[in-house]
Amino acid sequence: MSRREEEVVIIGGGPAGLAAALSAKKAGCERILILERDKELGGILNQCIHNGFGLHTFKEELTGPEYADRYIQMVLAEEISCLLRTMVTNISLEEDGWKVVTAMNKDQGLLEIRTKSVILAMGCRERPRGALNIPGYRPAGIYSAGTAQYYVNMEGRMPGRTVVILGSGDIGLIMARRMVLEGAKVQCVAELRPYSGGLKRNIVQCLDDFGIPLYLSTTVSAIHGRERVEGVTLTRVDENGKPIPGSEWEVPCDTLLLSCGLIPENELTVGLGAQMDAKTNGPVVNERLECSISGVFACGNVLHVHELVDHVSAEADKAGRFAAAYVQTEGRLI
Amino acid sequence: MKKYDVIIIGAGVSGCAIARWLAKKERTIAVLEKASDVCEGSSKANSGIVHAGHDARTGTLKARLNVRGNEMMDALSKELDFPFRRNGSLVLCFEEISRPKLEELKERGEKNGVKGLEILSPEQVRELDPAISDDIVAALYAPSGGIVCPFGMNIALAENAAVNGVEFYLNHMVTEVKKCDGYIITAAGEKFSAPVVINAAGVYADAIHNMVSGQKIKITPRRGEYCLMDKNCGNLVHSTVFQLPSELGKGILVTPTVHGNLLVGPTAEDILDKEGVDTTAEGLSKVIELGGRSVNGLDGRLTITSFAGLRAHLELHGEEKQDFIIGEAEDAEGFFDVAGIESPGLTCAPAIGEYVAAMVNEKYPAPDKKDFIAVRKGIPNMAEATDEERHRLIAANPAYANVICRCEMVTEGEIVEAIHRPVGATTLDGVKRRTRAGMGRCQSGFCSPKTLEILARELGVDQSKITKAGGNSAILTGYTKDVVESAAQDNASMAGNAGKQADVGKGGRA
C-alpha cells in the first residue's frame, strides 16, 4: 500500500473541489491533494455543454466545460497535485486528530493518505425512479436526465427517439432542448408540483422556444412496454399530489427521462460518522463550513444542492480558506 | 438435431439446481431458457428468504423439501460461494384471539422437523429486534430462518452446472415438445432430442406439461409486489419478520437482505398475464402500509426501487393444488414435471435438485462422474473485501482498482469477470445480478454508461447491441443527429444531389 501525507485532501475535482483547492493554496497551504474519480477534472460540468455558467464568477456567459477549464487552468498553474481515476473508499479519524483517507486507482493500487484536513466535495446524484415509486413495468428506456445527458454530450449516442420528461428540474429542461436539437421528439415535460423546479430562463429557452408543453400538477402514473418503453400514462394530481381519477391520458414514447431532484452524495461523510441534516441530506456544518468532525469541511452540492455553479464556487472558496486556517492553527497541534 | 441424455426446460433456480445435481453422473445435459440469461423469471423477483419450514402442511412435498433445503443451505452456500445468512425469523401475532393459530404454526413446524421453534413474549421479541411493533401479543421465533441472494444462488448453480459440462441455450424459447421415441423439442427454431425431459418452466410449466400429457394442469401467476429500501435503513430489523395470516390477508414481510438493504412485500394478486410483472400504485402503497404494522419507523420514502414477481400457483383438475408437482407424468414416460414451485420454492431449490436427480438416477442410471467439480468460487467482491484482499486483487489485476458503480463499489475487474464466467453476463441486468453494479441507491444512473461500454468491449460488439435484459431492450437508439442527417440525406437525394452533405456529416463517427 502506498502512503503519503498532506495538509488538505479534497475529495472531488468538480467545481467545488477545484475552487476549494485554489483558495486553500492562496491562503498558504502547501500540501494539497485533489482526489477525482473520473478521468478528468471538472466534474459534472464536463457534460453540461450548454451556456449560462459564470455570470457571477467571471461576469460572462460560459459553457460548463469552459467554466471548468478556467478553474482547471488555475489549479494547474498553482501546481496543485491531483490524482485522477481515483476512488476514495473510506475516511477515518485517528486518535491524534489526523484523518486517514483510503483510496484506490489502477496505477498505485491502494493508497493511504494521512492528512490534517479534509474537504468533502463529492457533489450529488439524481433521484432514481424507485424513489418516485412510479408503478408499471421496468423496461429499457428509463433514464435519469443526467444519464441521458452523458450519453448525448459525452458519447454522441442517443438514448431514445420520442421522449417524455418527468420533473422540470434544470437538467430535465436542458435535456428537453438538447434531445430536440439532436433529432428526438420531446412530447412534453410533466411536473408533479404546481410550479416548475427549474430556472425561468430555462423554461423559456428550452421549452417555450421549442414548443414543448409543460404540464404542471401532472405525474407519470404508469409506464408501458415490457422490453423497451412504449408509452406512459400521465395523470393530473390534486393539491396534495394525489392522482385525480379520470384525468389520465396516454402519451406514446420510447424514453422517459427523470429530472426529479438531486441528492447530496454522502456515503463517505456518513461512514466518517459526521452528523447529518435530514433537510439538506448533507452534513451539519458550522459557520466555517466545518462538519461535526473537527478539520473536515464540506462545500458544493455535497453540502446542499445549489442552483448555480457560481454559488458552488463561492462556497468552496470559503471552505478552502477555512481549511487552510484550520491547518495553520489547530492543525499545528496535531 | 442436437441429442442429449437429459433436457431441462427453464434456467431458473429449480432448473439450475436440477442441472447441477444431474451433472454428478456421466450424462449429457442441456438447459433451454427463453430469456437472455439465467434467473430471469420468478427466481429473480422474490423475497430471498430461506424459510424455516413451519408454513407447509405436514406430509407435503413442500414441507419435506423446505426443511431439507433449509438444512442444505449452509454447506451449499460455502461450496458454491453465494451469500446466505441465518438471521432467524419471527411470525408476529397481533391479537390474543389469533394466539392459537401461532401455536398451531409451532406444532406444525415441529411435525415438519423444524428445530428450535419458540413462542416469544413481546418483551423477548423486542430484545431480539427493538423496532418490532408495540401492537404484538406474541411471536413465533425460528432460529433456522435465513436470507439468501436469490440471484447469487441461481447463478452459482448455473455456473457450477456449466463447468461440469451442462450446456445452456439462452434465448431458446421452447415452442413444441413432441413425444416419440423419447422427446423432440423445438426451441428458437432448433430441434433437440432426449429420452428424459425436465419441465422446470416456472409460470409456463403448465404450457410445457400440457404439450405431452393428457392430464392438464393450469398455473395462475400470482403477482407479488415489493419495495426495496435504501441500505441506510437496512438495519431496521435483524430477523425476517412475517405476519400471522389473518382475515386481512397473508400479511407482508419485512426483512433485511444479505446485501444490507431492507425488503418489504409481497402483495398477492392472481392475474391473467404470465409476463405481468408491472407494479401498481395500490400494490406499492399497500406494501408500505401493511409492512408498517410490523415495524416501527418504516419510511416509504427510502424506497430505492420497486418490483413485482410471479408465483406459479397451481390448479389440477380445476382445483387449487396446495403442493408442488414433482415427478414423472403418469402418461408421459421420461417427462418429469417440476411444477407449481411457488413459495418456499427458493428454499427448496437445492432439495429439489437432489430429489429430482435421485428420481432420474433411479429410472435412468448412469455412472458417477469421477471428475465432478463440486466447488465454485464466486466473483471477487471488492466492497466487502479487506484491505489485504483488495491489495492482492489489484496487484494481480489493476482493473480491480477502477470503481465503476460508486454506490455499491463495484469495479471494472468484477464486471469483466462476470462477463467471462461460464454462462456469463451479456446484459446490463446480467451484470447487475452478478456484481450489484447498478443495484445501489442511484439505480445505475452513473454506472450504466460505463458498464455498457465494458460489456460492448468485452463482447466485441457495438454499444447499440447491448440490452438491458435481452430482446428489444437496447439502451441506445443511435447516434446524435442521425435522424436529422438522414432527413438531410433524403432531401439532398430528392434534390438530385446524391447526398454529399450527409456523407460528410456521417464521416466523423464510423
CSV table of N, CA, C and O in Angstrom, one decimal, chain A residues 1 37-38 44 85 87 89 102 104-106 109-110 112 122 124-126 128-131 133-141 143-144 147 150-152 155-161 178 181-183 226-228 254 265 267, chain B residues 273 275-281 284 303-307 382 387 390-391 394 398-403 406-407 409 412 441-443 445-446 448-449 452 462 464 468 471-484:
chain,number,residue,atom,x,y,z
A,1,MET,N,0.8,-1.2,0.0
A,1,MET,CA,0.0,0.0,0.0
A,1,MET,C,0.9,1.2,0.0
A,1,MET,O,1.8,1.3,0.8
A,37,ARG,N,-12.5,10.9,-9.1
A,37,ARG,CA,-12.7,9.5,-9.6
A,37,ARG,C,-12.8,9.4,-11.1
A,37,ARG,O,-12.6,8.4,-11.6
A,38,ASP,N,-13.1,10.5,-11.7
A,38,ASP,CA,-13.2,10.5,-13.2
A,38,ASP,C,-11.8,10.6,-13.9
A,38,ASP,O,-10.8,10.8,-13.2
A,44,ILE,N,-19.3,17.3,-13.1
A,44,ILE,CA,-20.5,17.2,-14.0
A,44,ILE,C,-20.5,18.3,-15.0
A,44,ILE,O,-21.2,18.2,-16.0
A,85,ARG,N,-8.9,9.3,-11.8
A,85,ARG,CA,-9.4,7.9,-11.7
A,85,ARG,C,-9.1,7.3,-10.4
A,85,ARG,O,-8.7,6.1,-10.3
A,87,MET,N,-10.6,6.5,-6.6
A,87,MET,CA,-11.9,6.5,-5.8
A,87,MET,C,-11.5,6.4,-4.4
A,87,MET,O,-10.8,5.5,-3.9
A,89,THR,N,-12.4,5.2,-0.8
A,89,THR,CA,-13.3,4.2,-0.3
A,89,THR,C,-13.6,4.4,1.2
A,89,THR,O,-14.6,3.9,1.7
A,102,THR,N,-8.6,6.6,2.6
A,102,THR,CA,-8.2,5.4,1.8
A,102,THR,C,-8.8,5.5,0.4
A,102,THR,O,-9.9,5.8,0.3
A,104,MET,N,-8.2,4.2,-4.0
A,104,MET,CA,-7.5,3.3,-4.9
A,104,MET,C,-7.6,3.7,-6.4
A,104,MET,O,-8.6,4.4,-6.8
A,105,ASN,N,-6.6,3.4,-7.1
A,105,ASN,CA,-6.6,3.6,-8.6
A,105,ASN,C,-5.8,2.5,-9.2
A,105,ASN,O,-5.1,1.8,-8.6
A,106,LYS,N,-5.9,2.5,-10.6
A,106,LYS,CA,-5.2,1.4,-11.3
A,106,LYS,C,-3.7,1.5,-11.2
A,106,LYS,O,-3.0,0.5,-11.3
A,109,GLY,N,-2.7,1.3,-7.0
A,109,GLY,CA,-3.5,0.3,-6.2
A,109,GLY,C,-4.1,1.0,-5.0
A,109,GLY,O,-4.7,2.1,-5.2
A,110,LEU,N,-3.9,0.5,-3.8
A,110,LEU,CA,-4.5,1.1,-2.6
A,110,LEU,C,-3.6,2.2,-2.1
A,110,LEU,O,-2.4,2.1,-2.1
A,112,GLU,N,-3.0,5.1,1.0
A,112,GLU,CA,-3.5,5.6,2.4
A,112,GLU,C,-2.9,7.0,2.6
A,112,GLU,O,-1.6,7.1,2.5
A,122,MET,N,-17.9,16.0,-3.0
A,122,MET,CA,-18.3,14.8,-3.8
A,122,MET,C,-19.5,15.1,-4.7
A,122,MET,O,-19.9,14.3,-5.5
A,124,CYS,N,-23.4,15.6,-6.0
A,124,CYS,CA,-24.7,15.0,-5.7
A,124,CYS,C,-25.1,14.0,-6.8
A,124,CYS,O,-24.4,13.9,-7.8
A,125,ARG,N,-26.1,13.3,-6.6
A,125,ARG,CA,-26.6,12.4,-7.7
A,125,ARG,C,-28.1,12.6,-7.9
A,125,ARG,O,-28.8,13.3,-7.1
A,126,GLU,N,-28.7,12.1,-8.9
A,126,GLU,CA,-30.1,12.3,-9.2
A,126,GLU,C,-30.9,11.3,-8.5
A,126,GLU,O,-30.5,10.1,-8.3
A,128,PRO,N,-33.5,8.5,-8.3
A,128,PRO,CA,-33.9,7.5,-9.3
A,128,PRO,C,-35.4,7.2,-9.3
A,128,PRO,O,-36.1,7.7,-8.4
A,129,ARG,N,-35.8,6.4,-10.2
A,129,ARG,CA,-37.2,6.1,-10.4
A,129,ARG,C,-37.8,5.5,-9.1
A,129,ARG,O,-38.9,5.8,-8.7
A,130,GLY,N,-37.0,4.6,-8.5
A,130,GLY,CA,-37.5,3.9,-7.3
A,130,GLY,C,-38.0,4.9,-6.2
A,130,GLY,O,-39.0,4.7,-5.5
A,131,ALA,N,-37.2,6.0,-6.1
A,131,ALA,CA,-37.5,7.0,-5.0
A,131,ALA,C,-38.9,7.6,-5.3
A,131,ALA,O,-39.5,8.2,-4.5
A,133,ASN,N,-41.3,5.9,-6.9
A,133,ASN,CA,-42.2,4.8,-6.8
A,133,ASN,C,-43.2,4.9,-8.0
A,133,ASN,O,-44.4,4.8,-7.7
A,134,ILE,N,-42.8,5.1,-9.2
A,134,ILE,CA,-43.7,5.1,-10.3
A,134,ILE,C,-44.1,3.7,-10.7
A,134,ILE,O,-43.2,2.8,-10.9
A,135,PRO,N,-45.4,3.3,-10.7
A,135,PRO,CA,-45.7,2.0,-11.0
A,135,PRO,C,-45.5,1.6,-12.4
A,135,PRO,O,-45.3,2.5,-13.3
A,136,GLY,N,-45.6,0.3,-12.7
A,136,GLY,CA,-45.6,-0.1,-14.1
A,136,GLY,C,-44.5,-1.1,-14.3
A,136,GLY,O,-43.9,-1.7,-13.4
A,137,TYR,N,-44.1,-1.4,-15.6
A,137,TYR,CA,-43.1,-2.3,-15.9
A,137,TYR,C,-41.7,-1.6,-15.7
A,137,TYR,O,-41.6,-0.4,-15.5
A,138,ARG,N,-40.6,-2.4,-15.9
A,138,ARG,CA,-39.3,-1.9,-15.7
A,138,ARG,C,-38.5,-2.1,-17.0
A,138,ARG,O,-37.5,-2.8,-17.0
A,139,PRO,N,-38.9,-1.5,-18.1
A,139,PRO,CA,-38.3,-1.8,-19.4
A,139,PRO,C,-37.0,-0.9,-19.6
A,139,PRO,O,-36.8,0.0,-18.7
A,140,ALA,N,-36.3,-1.1,-20.7
A,140,ALA,CA,-35.2,-0.2,-21.0
A,140,ALA,C,-35.9,1.1,-21.5
A,140,ALA,O,-37.0,1.1,-22.0
A,141,GLY,N,-35.1,2.2,-21.4
A,141,GLY,CA,-35.7,3.5,-21.9
A,141,GLY,C,-36.0,4.4,-20.8
A,141,GLY,O,-36.6,5.5,-21.0
A,143,TYR,N,-34.3,6.7,-18.0
A,143,TYR,CA,-33.0,7.2,-17.6
A,143,TYR,C,-33.2,8.5,-16.8
A,143,TYR,O,-34.1,9.2,-17.0
A,144,SER,N,-32.2,8.7,-15.9
A,144,SER,CA,-32.2,10.0,-15.3
A,144,SER,C,-31.7,11.0,-16.4
A,144,SER,O,-31.0,10.6,-17.3
A,147,THR,N,-28.0,11.0,-16.9
A,147,THR,CA,-27.5,9.8,-17.6
A,147,THR,C,-27.7,10.0,-19.1
A,147,THR,O,-26.8,9.8,-19.9
A,150,TYR,N,-25.2,12.4,-20.4
A,150,TYR,CA,-23.9,11.8,-20.6
A,150,TYR,C,-23.8,11.1,-21.9
A,150,TYR,O,-22.9,11.3,-22.7
A,151,TYR,N,-24.9,10.3,-22.2
A,151,TYR,CA,-24.9,9.6,-23.5
A,151,TYR,C,-24.8,10.6,-24.7
A,151,TYR,O,-24.0,10.4,-25.6
A,152,VAL,N,-25.6,11.6,-24.6
A,152,VAL,CA,-25.7,12.5,-25.7
A,152,VAL,C,-24.4,13.4,-25.9
A,152,VAL,O,-23.8,13.5,-26.9
A,155,GLU,N,-20.9,10.9,-25.3
A,155,GLU,CA,-20.7,9.7,-26.1
A,155,GLU,C,-21.2,9.9,-27.5
A,155,GLU,O,-21.0,9.1,-28.4
A,156,GLY,N,-22.0,11.0,-27.7
A,156,GLY,CA,-22.6,11.2,-29.0
A,156,GLY,C,-23.6,10.1,-29.4
A,156,GLY,O,-23.8,9.8,-30.6
A,157,ARG,N,-24.2,9.6,-28.4
A,157,ARG,CA,-25.2,8.5,-28.6
A,157,ARG,C,-26.6,9.0,-28.2
A,157,ARG,O,-26.7,9.8,-27.3
A,158,MET,N,-27.6,8.4,-28.8
A,158,MET,CA,-29.0,8.8,-28.5
A,158,MET,C,-29.6,7.7,-27.6
A,158,MET,O,-29.6,6.5,-28.0
A,159,PRO,N,-30.1,8.0,-26.5
A,159,PRO,CA,-30.8,7.0,-25.6
A,159,PRO,C,-32.2,6.9,-26.0
A,159,PRO,O,-32.9,6.0,-25.4
A,160,GLY,N,-32.8,7.6,-27.0
A,160,GLY,CA,-34.1,7.4,-27.4
A,160,GLY,C,-34.5,8.4,-28.5
A,160,GLY,O,-33.8,9.3,-28.8
A,161,ARG,N,-35.8,8.2,-29.0
A,161,ARG,CA,-36.2,8.9,-30.1
A,161,ARG,C,-37.4,9.8,-29.8
A,161,ARG,O,-37.6,10.9,-30.4
A,178,ARG,N,-31.9,19.8,-25.6
A,178,ARG,CA,-30.8,19.0,-26.2
A,178,ARG,C,-31.3,17.9,-27.1
A,178,ARG,O,-30.9,17.6,-28.2
A,181,LEU,N,-32.6,19.1,-30.3
A,181,LEU,CA,-31.6,19.6,-31.2
A,181,LEU,C,-30.8,18.4,-31.8
A,181,LEU,O,-30.3,18.4,-32.9
A,182,GLU,N,-30.8,17.3,-31.1
A,182,GLU,CA,-30.1,16.1,-31.6
A,182,GLU,C,-31.1,15.2,-32.4
A,182,GLU,O,-30.7,14.1,-32.8
A,183,GLY,N,-32.3,15.6,-32.7
A,183,GLY,CA,-33.1,14.9,-33.6
A,183,GLY,C,-34.3,14.1,-32.9
A,183,GLY,O,-34.9,13.3,-33.6
A,226,ARG,N,-42.7,-3.7,-22.2
A,226,ARG,CA,-42.1,-4.7,-21.4
A,226,ARG,C,-40.6,-4.8,-21.6
A,226,ARG,O,-39.8,-5.0,-20.7
A,227,GLU,N,-40.2,-4.6,-22.8
A,227,GLU,CA,-38.7,-4.6,-23.1
A,227,GLU,C,-38.2,-3.2,-23.2
A,227,GLU,O,-37.2,-2.9,-22.6
A,228,ARG,N,-38.8,-2.4,-24.1
A,228,ARG,CA,-38.5,-1.0,-24.2
A,228,ARG,C,-39.7,-0.2,-23.9
A,228,ARG,O,-40.8,-0.6,-24.2
A,254,ASP,N,-40.6,6.3,-26.4
A,254,ASP,CA,-39.8,5.2,-26.2
A,254,ASP,C,-38.8,5.5,-25.1
A,254,ASP,O,-37.9,4.7,-24.7
A,265,GLU,N,-24.3,13.4,-2.2
A,265,GLU,CA,-23.7,12.1,-2.2
A,265,GLU,C,-22.8,12.0,-1.0
A,265,GLU,O,-21.6,12.3,-1.1
A,267,GLU,N,-22.0,9.1,1.2
A,267,GLU,CA,-21.6,7.8,1.8
A,267,GLU,C,-20.4,8.0,2.7
A,267,GLU,O,-20.3,7.5,3.8
B,273,ASP,N,-51.9,-12.5,-16.8
B,273,ASP,CA,-50.8,-12.3,-17.7
B,273,ASP,C,-49.5,-12.9,-17.1
B,273,ASP,O,-49.1,-12.5,-16.1
B,275,GLU,N,-46.6,-12.5,-18.1
B,275,GLU,CA,-45.5,-11.6,-18.1
B,275,GLU,C,-45.9,-10.3,-17.3
B,275,GLU,O,-45.2,-9.3,-17.5
B,276,GLY,N,-46.9,-10.4,-16.5
B,276,GLY,CA,-47.4,-9.2,-15.8
B,276,GLY,C,-46.7,-8.8,-14.6
B,276,GLY,O,-47.2,-8.7,-13.5
B,277,VAL,N,-45.4,-8.5,-14.8
B,277,VAL,CA,-44.6,-8.1,-13.6
B,277,VAL,C,-44.6,-6.6,-13.4
B,277,VAL,O,-43.6,-6.0,-13.0
B,278,ASP,N,-45.7,-5.9,-13.8
B,278,ASP,CA,-45.7,-4.5,-13.6
B,278,ASP,C,-46.2,-4.3,-12.1
B,278,ASP,O,-47.0,-5.0,-11.6
B,279,THR,N,-45.7,-3.2,-11.6
B,279,THR,CA,-46.2,-2.8,-10.2
B,279,THR,C,-47.4,-1.9,-10.4
B,279,THR,O,-47.6,-1.3,-11.4
B,280,THR,N,-48.1,-1.7,-9.3
B,280,THR,CA,-49.3,-0.8,-9.3
B,280,THR,C,-49.2,0.1,-8.1
B,280,THR,O,-48.6,-0.2,-7.1
B,281,ALA,N,-49.8,1.3,-8.3
B,281,ALA,CA,-49.8,2.3,-7.2
B,281,ALA,C,-50.4,1.7,-6.0
B,281,ALA,O,-49.9,1.9,-4.9
B,284,LEU,N,-48.1,-1.0,-4.3
B,284,LEU,CA,-46.9,-0.4,-3.6
B,284,LEU,C,-47.3,0.3,-2.3
B,284,LEU,O,-46.6,0.2,-1.3
B,303,THR,N,-37.5,4.1,-0.3
B,303,THR,CA,-37.6,3.1,-1.3
B,303,THR,C,-36.6,3.5,-2.4
B,303,THR,O,-36.6,4.6,-2.9
B,304,ILE,N,-35.7,2.5,-2.9
B,304,ILE,CA,-34.8,2.8,-4.0
B,304,ILE,C,-35.3,2.2,-5.3
B,304,ILE,O,-35.1,2.6,-6.4
B,305,THR,N,-36.1,1.1,-5.2
B,305,THR,CA,-36.7,0.5,-6.3
B,305,THR,C,-37.9,-0.4,-5.9
B,305,THR,O,-38.0,-0.7,-4.7
B,306,SER,N,-38.8,-0.6,-6.8
B,306,SER,CA,-39.9,-1.5,-6.5
B,306,SER,C,-40.0,-2.5,-7.7
B,306,SER,O,-39.5,-2.2,-8.8
B,307,PHE,N,-40.5,-3.7,-7.4
B,307,PHE,CA,-40.6,-4.7,-8.5
B,307,PHE,C,-41.7,-5.6,-8.2
B,307,PHE,O,-42.3,-5.6,-7.1
B,382,MET,N,-15.2,-6.6,-4.1
B,382,MET,CA,-14.3,-5.5,-3.6
B,382,MET,C,-14.9,-4.8,-2.5
B,382,MET,O,-14.3,-4.4,-1.5
B,387,ASP,N,-8.7,-4.8,3.3
B,387,ASP,CA,-7.7,-4.1,2.5
B,387,ASP,C,-6.6,-5.0,2.0
B,387,ASP,O,-6.1,-4.8,0.9
B,390,ARG,N,-8.1,-6.6,-1.1
B,390,ARG,CA,-8.1,-5.6,-2.1
B,390,ARG,C,-6.8,-5.5,-2.8
B,390,ARG,O,-6.6,-5.4,-4.0
B,391,HIS,N,-5.8,-5.3,-1.9
B,391,HIS,CA,-4.4,-5.1,-2.4
B,391,HIS,C,-4.0,-6.3,-3.3
B,391,HIS,O,-3.4,-6.1,-4.3
B,394,ILE,N,-5.9,-6.2,-6.7
B,394,ILE,CA,-5.4,-5.1,-7.5
B,394,ILE,C,-4.0,-5.4,-8.1
B,394,ILE,O,-3.7,-5.1,-9.2
B,398,PRO,N,-5.1,-4.7,-12.1
B,398,PRO,CA,-5.4,-3.3,-11.7
B,398,PRO,C,-6.8,-2.9,-12.0
B,398,PRO,O,-7.3,-1.9,-11.4
B,399,ALA,N,-7.5,-3.6,-12.8
B,399,ALA,CA,-8.9,-3.3,-13.1
B,399,ALA,C,-9.8,-3.4,-11.8
B,399,ALA,O,-10.8,-2.8,-11.8
B,400,TYR,N,-9.3,-4.1,-10.8
B,400,TYR,CA,-10.0,-4.1,-9.6
B,400,TYR,C,-9.9,-2.8,-8.7
B,400,TYR,O,-10.5,-2.7,-7.7
B,401,ALA,N,-9.1,-1.9,-9.3
B,401,ALA,CA,-9.0,-0.6,-8.6
B,401,ALA,C,-9.8,0.4,-9.3
B,401,ALA,O,-10.0,1.6,-8.8
B,402,ASN,N,-10.5,0.1,-10.4
B,402,ASN,CA,-11.2,1.0,-11.2
B,402,ASN,C,-12.7,0.9,-10.8
B,402,ASN,O,-13.4,0.0,-11.3
B,403,VAL,N,-13.2,1.8,-9.9
B,403,VAL,CA,-14.6,1.7,-9.5
B,403,VAL,C,-15.5,2.2,-10.5
B,403,VAL,O,-15.4,3.3,-11.0
B,406,ARG,N,-20.4,3.4,-8.1
B,406,ARG,CA,-19.9,4.0,-6.8
B,406,ARG,C,-20.8,3.7,-5.7
B,406,ARG,O,-20.3,3.6,-4.5
B,407,CYS,N,-22.1,3.5,-5.9
B,407,CYS,CA,-23.0,3.2,-4.8
B,407,CYS,C,-22.7,1.9,-4.1
B,407,CYS,O,-22.7,1.8,-2.9
B,409,MET,N,-19.8,0.1,-4.9
B,409,MET,CA,-18.4,-0.1,-5.1
B,409,MET,C,-18.1,-1.3,-5.9
B,409,MET,O,-17.5,-2.3,-5.3
B,412,GLU,N,-14.3,-2.5,-12.3
B,412,GLU,CA,-14.2,-3.0,-13.7
B,412,GLU,C,-13.8,-4.5,-13.6
B,412,GLU,O,-14.3,-5.3,-14.4
B,441,ARG,N,-28.2,2.9,-4.5
B,441,ARG,CA,-29.3,4.0,-4.4
B,441,ARG,C,-29.4,4.9,-5.6
B,441,ARG,O,-30.4,5.5,-5.7
B,442,CYS,N,-28.4,4.9,-6.5
B,442,CYS,CA,-28.7,5.8,-7.7
B,442,CYS,C,-29.3,4.9,-8.8
B,442,CYS,O,-29.6,5.5,-9.8
B,443,GLN,N,-29.4,3.6,-8.6
B,443,GLN,CA,-30.0,2.7,-9.5
B,443,GLN,C,-29.5,2.9,-10.9
B,443,GLN,O,-30.2,3.1,-11.9
B,445,GLY,N,-27.7,5.2,-12.5
B,445,GLY,CA,-27.6,6.5,-13.1
B,445,GLY,C,-26.2,6.8,-13.6
B,445,GLY,O,-25.9,7.1,-14.7
B,446,PHE,N,-25.2,6.6,-12.7
B,446,PHE,CA,-23.8,6.9,-13.0
B,446,PHE,C,-23.1,5.8,-13.7
B,446,PHE,O,-22.3,6.0,-14.6
B,448,SER,N,-24.3,3.0,-15.5
B,448,SER,CA,-24.8,2.2,-16.7
B,448,SER,C,-24.1,2.6,-17.9
B,448,SER,O,-23.7,1.7,-18.7
B,449,PRO,N,-23.7,3.9,-18.2
B,449,PRO,CA,-22.9,4.1,-19.4
B,449,PRO,C,-21.6,3.4,-19.4
B,449,PRO,O,-21.1,2.9,-20.5
B,452,LEU,N,-22.1,-0.4,-19.8
B,452,LEU,CA,-22.4,-0.6,-21.2
B,452,LEU,C,-21.2,-0.7,-22.1
B,452,LEU,O,-21.0,-1.5,-22.9
B,462,ASP,N,-20.9,-3.5,-30.9
B,462,ASP,CA,-21.1,-2.1,-30.7
B,462,ASP,C,-22.1,-1.9,-29.5
B,462,ASP,O,-22.9,-2.8,-29.2
B,464,SER,N,-24.6,-0.2,-29.2
B,464,SER,CA,-26.0,-0.2,-29.6
B,464,SER,C,-26.6,-1.6,-29.5
B,464,SER,O,-27.9,-1.8,-29.5
B,468,LYS,N,-30.7,-4.1,-21.9
B,468,LYS,CA,-31.0,-4.2,-20.5
B,468,LYS,C,-31.2,-5.6,-20.1
B,468,LYS,O,-30.6,-6.1,-19.2
B,471,GLY,N,-33.8,-9.3,-25.9
B,471,GLY,CA,-34.9,-8.9,-26.8
B,471,GLY,C,-34.8,-7.4,-27.3
B,471,GLY,O,-33.7,-7.0,-27.7
B,472,ASN,N,-35.8,-6.7,-27.2
B,472,ASN,CA,-35.9,-5.4,-27.7
B,472,ASN,C,-35.6,-4.3,-26.7
B,472,ASN,O,-36.2,-3.3,-26.6
B,473,SER,N,-34.7,-4.6,-25.8
B,473,SER,CA,-34.4,-3.7,-24.6
B,473,SER,C,-33.1,-3.0,-24.8
B,473,SER,O,-32.4,-2.7,-23.8
B,474,ALA,N,-32.7,-2.7,-26.0
B,474,ALA,CA,-31.4,-1.9,-26.2
B,474,ALA,C,-31.5,-0.6,-25.4
B,474,ALA,O,-32.5,0.0,-25.3
B,475,ILE,N,-30.3,-0.2,-25.0
B,475,ILE,CA,-30.2,1.0,-24.2
B,475,ILE,C,-30.1,2.2,-25.1
B,475,ILE,O,-30.7,3.3,-24.8
B,476,LEU,N,-29.4,2.1,-26.2
B,476,LEU,CA,-29.2,3.2,-27.1
B,476,LEU,C,-30.0,3.0,-28.4
B,476,LEU,O,-30.2,1.9,-28.8
B,477,THR,N,-30.4,4.1,-29.0
B,477,THR,CA,-31.2,4.0,-30.2
B,477,THR,C,-30.5,4.5,-31.5
B,477,THR,O,-31.0,4.5,-32.6
B,478,GLY,N,-29.2,5.0,-31.3
B,478,GLY,CA,-28.5,5.5,-32.5
B,478,GLY,C,-27.5,6.6,-32.0
B,478,GLY,O,-27.1,6.7,-30.9
B,479,TYR,N,-27.1,7.4,-33.0
B,479,TYR,CA,-26.2,8.5,-32.8
B,479,TYR,C,-26.9,9.8,-32.7
B,479,TYR,O,-28.0,9.9,-33.3
B,480,THR,N,-26.3,10.8,-32.1
B,480,THR,CA,-26.9,12.1,-32.1
B,480,THR,C,-27.0,12.6,-33.6
B,480,THR,O,-26.1,12.4,-34.4
B,481,LYS,N,-28.0,13.3,-33.9
B,481,LYS,CA,-28.3,14.0,-35.2
B,481,LYS,C,-28.4,13.0,-36.3
B,481,LYS,O,-28.5,13.4,-37.5
B,482,ASP,N,-28.5,11.7,-36.0
B,482,ASP,CA,-28.6,10.8,-37.2
B,482,ASP,C,-29.9,10.9,-37.9
B,482,ASP,O,-30.0,10.8,-39.1
B,483,VAL,N,-31.0,11.3,-37.1
B,483,VAL,CA,-32.3,11.5,-37.8
B,483,VAL,C,-32.2,12.7,-38.6
B,483,VAL,O,-32.7,12.7,-39.8
B,484,VAL,N,-31.6,13.7,-38.1
B,484,VAL,CA,-31.5,15.0,-38.8
B,484,VAL,C,-30.7,14.8,-40.1
B,484,VAL,O,-31.1,15.2,-41.2
